[in-house]
CSV table of C-alpha atoms in Angstrom, one decimal:
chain,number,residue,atom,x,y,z
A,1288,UNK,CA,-76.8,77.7,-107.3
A,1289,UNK,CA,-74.2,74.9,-107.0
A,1290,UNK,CA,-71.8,75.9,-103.9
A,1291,UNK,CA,-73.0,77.3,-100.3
A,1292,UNK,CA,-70.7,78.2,-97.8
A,1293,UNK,CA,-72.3,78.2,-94.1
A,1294,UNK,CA,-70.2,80.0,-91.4
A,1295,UNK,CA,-71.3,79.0,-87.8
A,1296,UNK,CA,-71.0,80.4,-84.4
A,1297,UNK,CA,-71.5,79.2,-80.7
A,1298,UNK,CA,-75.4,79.6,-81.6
A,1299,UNK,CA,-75.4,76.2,-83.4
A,1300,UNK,CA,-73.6,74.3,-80.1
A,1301,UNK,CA,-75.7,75.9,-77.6
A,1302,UNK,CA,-78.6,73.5,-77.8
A,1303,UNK,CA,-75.9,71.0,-77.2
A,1304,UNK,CA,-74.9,72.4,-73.7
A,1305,UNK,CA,-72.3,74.5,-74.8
A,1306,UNK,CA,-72.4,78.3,-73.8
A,1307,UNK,CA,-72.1,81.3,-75.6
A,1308,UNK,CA,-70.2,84.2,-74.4
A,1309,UNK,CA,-73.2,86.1,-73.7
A,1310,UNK,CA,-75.0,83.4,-72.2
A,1311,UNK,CA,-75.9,84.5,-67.8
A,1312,UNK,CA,-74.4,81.9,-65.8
A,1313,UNK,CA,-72.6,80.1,-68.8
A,1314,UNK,CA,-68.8,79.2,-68.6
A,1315,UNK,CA,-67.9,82.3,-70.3
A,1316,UNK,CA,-69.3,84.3,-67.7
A,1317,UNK,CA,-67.1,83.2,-64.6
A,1318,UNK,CA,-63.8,84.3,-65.8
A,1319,UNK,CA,-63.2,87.8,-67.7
A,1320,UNK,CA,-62.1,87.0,-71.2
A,1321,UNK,CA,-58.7,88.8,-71.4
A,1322,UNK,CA,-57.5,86.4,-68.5
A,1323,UNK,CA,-58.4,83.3,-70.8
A,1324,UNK,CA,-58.8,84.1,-73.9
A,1325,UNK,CA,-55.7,86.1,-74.7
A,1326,UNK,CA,-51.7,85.6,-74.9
A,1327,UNK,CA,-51.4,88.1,-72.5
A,1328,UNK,CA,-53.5,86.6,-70.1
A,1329,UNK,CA,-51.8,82.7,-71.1
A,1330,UNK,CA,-48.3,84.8,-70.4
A,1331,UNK,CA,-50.0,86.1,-66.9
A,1332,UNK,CA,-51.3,82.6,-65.7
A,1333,UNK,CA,-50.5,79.7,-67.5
A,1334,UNK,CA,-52.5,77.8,-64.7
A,1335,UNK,CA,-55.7,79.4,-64.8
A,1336,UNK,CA,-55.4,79.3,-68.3
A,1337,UNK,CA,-55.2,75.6,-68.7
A,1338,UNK,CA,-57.6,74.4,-65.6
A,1339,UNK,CA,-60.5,76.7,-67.7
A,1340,UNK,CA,-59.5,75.1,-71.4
A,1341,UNK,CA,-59.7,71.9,-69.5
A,1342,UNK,CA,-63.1,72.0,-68.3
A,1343,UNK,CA,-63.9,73.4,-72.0
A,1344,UNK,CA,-62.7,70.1,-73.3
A,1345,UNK,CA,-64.1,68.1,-71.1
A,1346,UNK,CA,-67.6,70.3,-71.6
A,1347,UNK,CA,-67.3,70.0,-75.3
A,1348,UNK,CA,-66.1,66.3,-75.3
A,1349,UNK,CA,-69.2,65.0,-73.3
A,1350,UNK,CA,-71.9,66.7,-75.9
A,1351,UNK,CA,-73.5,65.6,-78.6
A,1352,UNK,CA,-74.5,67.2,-81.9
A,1353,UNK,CA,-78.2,68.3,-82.3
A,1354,UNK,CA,-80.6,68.6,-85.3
A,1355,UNK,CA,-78.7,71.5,-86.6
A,1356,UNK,CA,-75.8,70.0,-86.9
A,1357,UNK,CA,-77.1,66.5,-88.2
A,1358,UNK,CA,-78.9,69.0,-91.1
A,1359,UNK,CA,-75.9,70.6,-92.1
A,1360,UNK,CA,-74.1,67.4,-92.7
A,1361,UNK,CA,-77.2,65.7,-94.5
A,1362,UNK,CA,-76.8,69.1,-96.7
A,1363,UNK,CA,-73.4,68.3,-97.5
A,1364,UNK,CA,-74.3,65.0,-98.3
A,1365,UNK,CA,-77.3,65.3,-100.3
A,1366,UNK,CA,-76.8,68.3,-101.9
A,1367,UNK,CA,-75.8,68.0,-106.2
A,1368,UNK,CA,-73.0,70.9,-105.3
A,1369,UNK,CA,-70.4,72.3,-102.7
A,1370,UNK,CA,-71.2,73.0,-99.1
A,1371,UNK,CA,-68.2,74.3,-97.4
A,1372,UNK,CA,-68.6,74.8,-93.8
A,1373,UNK,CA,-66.4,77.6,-91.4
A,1374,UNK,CA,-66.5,77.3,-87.5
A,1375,UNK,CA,-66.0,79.3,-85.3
A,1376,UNK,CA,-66.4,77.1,-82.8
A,1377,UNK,CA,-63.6,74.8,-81.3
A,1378,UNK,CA,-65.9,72.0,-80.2
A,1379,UNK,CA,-66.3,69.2,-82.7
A,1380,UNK,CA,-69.1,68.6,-83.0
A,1381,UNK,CA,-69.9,69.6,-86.4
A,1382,UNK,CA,-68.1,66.6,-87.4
A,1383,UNK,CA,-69.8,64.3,-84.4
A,1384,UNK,CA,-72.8,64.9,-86.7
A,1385,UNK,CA,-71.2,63.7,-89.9
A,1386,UNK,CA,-69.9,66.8,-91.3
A,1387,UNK,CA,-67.1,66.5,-93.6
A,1388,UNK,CA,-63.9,68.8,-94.3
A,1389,UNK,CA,-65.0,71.5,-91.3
A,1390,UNK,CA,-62.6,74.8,-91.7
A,1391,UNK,CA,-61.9,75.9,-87.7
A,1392,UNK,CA,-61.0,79.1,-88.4
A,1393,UNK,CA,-60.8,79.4,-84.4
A,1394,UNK,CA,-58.9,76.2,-84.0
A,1395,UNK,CA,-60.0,73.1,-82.0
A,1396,UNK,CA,-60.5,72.2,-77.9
A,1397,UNK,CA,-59.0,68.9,-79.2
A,1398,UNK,CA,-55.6,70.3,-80.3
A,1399,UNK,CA,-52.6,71.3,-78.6
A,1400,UNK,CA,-50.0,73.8,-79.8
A,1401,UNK,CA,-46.4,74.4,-78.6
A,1402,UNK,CA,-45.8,78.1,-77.9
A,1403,UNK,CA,-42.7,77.7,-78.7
A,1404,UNK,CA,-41.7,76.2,-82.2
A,1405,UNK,CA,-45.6,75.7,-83.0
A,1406,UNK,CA,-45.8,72.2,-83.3
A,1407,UNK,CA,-49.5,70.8,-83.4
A,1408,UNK,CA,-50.9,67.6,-82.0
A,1409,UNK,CA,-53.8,66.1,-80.3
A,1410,UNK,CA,-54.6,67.3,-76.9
A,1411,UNK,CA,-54.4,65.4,-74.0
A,1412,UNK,CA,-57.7,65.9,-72.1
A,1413,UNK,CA,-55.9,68.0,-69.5
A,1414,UNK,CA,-52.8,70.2,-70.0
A,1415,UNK,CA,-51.2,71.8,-67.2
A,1416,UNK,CA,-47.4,74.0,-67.4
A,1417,UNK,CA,-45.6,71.0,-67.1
A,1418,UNK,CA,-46.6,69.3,-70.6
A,1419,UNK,CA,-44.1,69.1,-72.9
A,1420,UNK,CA,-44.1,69.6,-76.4
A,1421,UNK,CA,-43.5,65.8,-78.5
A,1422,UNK,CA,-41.2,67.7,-81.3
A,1423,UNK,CA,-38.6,70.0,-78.7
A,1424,UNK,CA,-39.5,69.1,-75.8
A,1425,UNK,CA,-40.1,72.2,-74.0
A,1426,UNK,CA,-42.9,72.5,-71.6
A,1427,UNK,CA,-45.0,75.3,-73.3
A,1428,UNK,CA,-48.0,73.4,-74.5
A,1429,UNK,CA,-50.9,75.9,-74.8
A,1430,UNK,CA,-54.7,75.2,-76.5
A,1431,UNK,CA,-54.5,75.3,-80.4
A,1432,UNK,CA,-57.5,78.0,-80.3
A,1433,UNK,CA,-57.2,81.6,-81.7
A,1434,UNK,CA,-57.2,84.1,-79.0
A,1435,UNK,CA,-58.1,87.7,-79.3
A,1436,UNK,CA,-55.4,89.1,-80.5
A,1437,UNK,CA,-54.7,86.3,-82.9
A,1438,UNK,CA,-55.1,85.6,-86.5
A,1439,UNK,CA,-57.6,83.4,-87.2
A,1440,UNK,CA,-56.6,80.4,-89.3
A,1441,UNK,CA,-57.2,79.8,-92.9
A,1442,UNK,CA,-58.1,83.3,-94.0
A,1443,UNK,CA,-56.6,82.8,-97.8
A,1444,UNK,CA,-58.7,79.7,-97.9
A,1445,UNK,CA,-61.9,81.1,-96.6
A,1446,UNK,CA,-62.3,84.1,-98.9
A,1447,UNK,CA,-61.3,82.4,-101.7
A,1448,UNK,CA,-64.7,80.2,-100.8
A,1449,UNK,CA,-66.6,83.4,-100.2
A,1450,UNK,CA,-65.4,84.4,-103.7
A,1451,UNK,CA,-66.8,81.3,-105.3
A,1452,UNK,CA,-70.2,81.2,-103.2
A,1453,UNK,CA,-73.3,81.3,-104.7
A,1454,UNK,CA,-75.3,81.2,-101.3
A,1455,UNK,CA,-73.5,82.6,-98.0
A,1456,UNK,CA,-75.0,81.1,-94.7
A,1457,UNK,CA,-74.2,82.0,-91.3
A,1458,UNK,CA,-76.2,80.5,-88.3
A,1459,UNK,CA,-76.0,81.1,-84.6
A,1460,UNK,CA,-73.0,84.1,-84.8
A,1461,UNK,CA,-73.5,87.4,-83.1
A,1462,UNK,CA,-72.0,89.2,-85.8
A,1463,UNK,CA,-70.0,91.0,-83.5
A,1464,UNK,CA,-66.2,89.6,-83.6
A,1465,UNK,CA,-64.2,90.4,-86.8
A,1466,UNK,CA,-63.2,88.8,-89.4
A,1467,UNK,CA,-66.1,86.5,-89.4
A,1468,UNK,CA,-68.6,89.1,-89.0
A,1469,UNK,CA,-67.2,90.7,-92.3
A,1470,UNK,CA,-67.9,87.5,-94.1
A,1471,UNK,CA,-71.8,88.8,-95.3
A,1472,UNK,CA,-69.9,92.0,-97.2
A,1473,UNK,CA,-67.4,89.5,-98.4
A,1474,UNK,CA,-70.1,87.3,-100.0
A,1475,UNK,CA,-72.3,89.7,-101.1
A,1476,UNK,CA,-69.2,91.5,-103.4
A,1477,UNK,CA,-68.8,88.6,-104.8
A,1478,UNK,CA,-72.7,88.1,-106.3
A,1479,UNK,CA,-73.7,85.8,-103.5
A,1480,UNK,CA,-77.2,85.9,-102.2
A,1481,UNK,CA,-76.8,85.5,-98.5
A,1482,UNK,CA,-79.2,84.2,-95.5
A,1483,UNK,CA,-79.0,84.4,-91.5
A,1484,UNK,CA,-79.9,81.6,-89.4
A,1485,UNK,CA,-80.2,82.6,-85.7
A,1486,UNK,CA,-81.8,82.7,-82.2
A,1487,UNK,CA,-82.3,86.6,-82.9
A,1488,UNK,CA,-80.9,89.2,-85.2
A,1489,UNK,CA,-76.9,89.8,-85.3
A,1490,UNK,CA,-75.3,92.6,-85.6
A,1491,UNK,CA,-75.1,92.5,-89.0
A,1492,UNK,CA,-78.6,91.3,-90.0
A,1493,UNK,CA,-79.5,94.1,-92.2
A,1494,UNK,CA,-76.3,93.1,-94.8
A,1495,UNK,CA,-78.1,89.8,-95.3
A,1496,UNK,CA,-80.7,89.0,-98.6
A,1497,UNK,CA,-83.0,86.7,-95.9
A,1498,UNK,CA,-83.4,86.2,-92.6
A,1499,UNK,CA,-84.9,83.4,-90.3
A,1500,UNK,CA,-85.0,83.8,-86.8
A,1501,UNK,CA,-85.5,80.7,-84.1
A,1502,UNK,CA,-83.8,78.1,-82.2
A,1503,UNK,CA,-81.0,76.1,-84.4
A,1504,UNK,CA,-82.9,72.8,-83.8
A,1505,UNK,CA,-85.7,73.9,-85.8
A,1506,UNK,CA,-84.3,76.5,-88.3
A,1507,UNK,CA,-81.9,75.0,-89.4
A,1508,UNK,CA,-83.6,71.6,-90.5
A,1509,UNK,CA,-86.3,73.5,-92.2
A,1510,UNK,CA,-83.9,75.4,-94.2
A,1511,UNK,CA,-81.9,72.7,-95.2
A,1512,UNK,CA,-85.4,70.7,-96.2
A,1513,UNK,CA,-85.9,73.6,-98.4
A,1514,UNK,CA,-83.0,73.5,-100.1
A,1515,UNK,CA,-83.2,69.8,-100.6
A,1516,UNK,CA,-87.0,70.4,-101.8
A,1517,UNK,CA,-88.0,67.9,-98.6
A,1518,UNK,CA,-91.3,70.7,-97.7
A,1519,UNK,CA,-93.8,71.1,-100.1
């Protein structure tokens, strides 16, 4: 077994502060999703668009990585083979906790994209209508996240890891949104074994070869002890 690719979801973050769409109360919870989280809703309001993605920003920007995320970057570190690692989150704090090479297939809080001739750059830490774009100008800077609706980023790139896995990892995701949830099938096609990390089954758990069930602080670590023969 010499490469593992891990896909994580917002279950890995959530120990850091950072809701979950299903969490009561969370962020998530106080505006409906196809006003913020879609181009039709960005097209609607603009405003209410940015004011949410700027309190996301300033959410994500003021946590911090916990054990899970430390463990998966002492994985890549330590471990004789490959460990490619796929987000679906747009915090960063996979790479706050030494990860290398992330793939955000969701893009990132901490990127800004012009609607308009799709120039990239770094995000201010707030974005209203008025900010222009630094390549033509225009004022149509939006979040550089993938909206429903959207195609996720680097799909060539990701199967062609899932077609060279030998272990396919996915901690904290519901197993609910498409095409990450699809990953498992993906995986297992290709000779994989596979494994779920999470806080409680997904949607998919029955596709996966193992299953361990807990808080991401804990699992996690343990796992990634395993596989670095650190238990006895």
């Amino acid at each position: 077994m010499r490469k593992i690719v891990i896909l994580t979801g917002a279950g890995i973050s959530a120990e850091s502060g950072l809701g979950t769409f299903r969490d009561a109360g969370g962020i998530w919870t106080k505006y409906p999703l196809e006003d913020v989280a879609t181009p039709e809703g960005f097209a609607r309001d603009p405003v209410l668009v940015h004011e949410f993605y700027n309190a996301r920003r300033v959410q994500a920007a003021a946590a911090q990585p916990n054990a899970a995320h430390h463990a998966l970057a002492r994985l890549q570190r330590d471990w004789p083979g490959e460990v490619v690692i796929v987000t679906q989150n747009v915090d960063g704090l996979h790479e706050a906790g030494g990860a290398r090479g992330v793939i955000h297939m969701h893009g990132t809080l901490a990127g800004a994209l012009c609607a308009g001739c799709g120039h990239r750059w770094v995000a201010p830490e707030t974005m209203d209508t008025t900010t222009p774009c630094p390549a033509c100008t225009r004022p149509s800077a939006r979040p550089d996240v993938v909206w429903f609706g959207e195609m996720p980023y680097f799909m060539d790139t990701i199967f062609d890891h899932l077609a060279s896995a030998d272990l396919f990892a996915a901690i904290g995701t519901s197993g609910q949104v498409y095409p990450a949830a699809g990953f498992v099938q993906e995986a297992t096609a290709s000779g994989a074994r596979t494994i779920e990390l999470n806080l409680e089954p997904s949607a998919v758990a029955s596709n996966f070869d193992e299953t361990r069930f807990g808080p991401a602080s804990r699992v996690v670590p343990d796992w990634v002890s395993d596989m670095l023969g650190l238990r006895g």
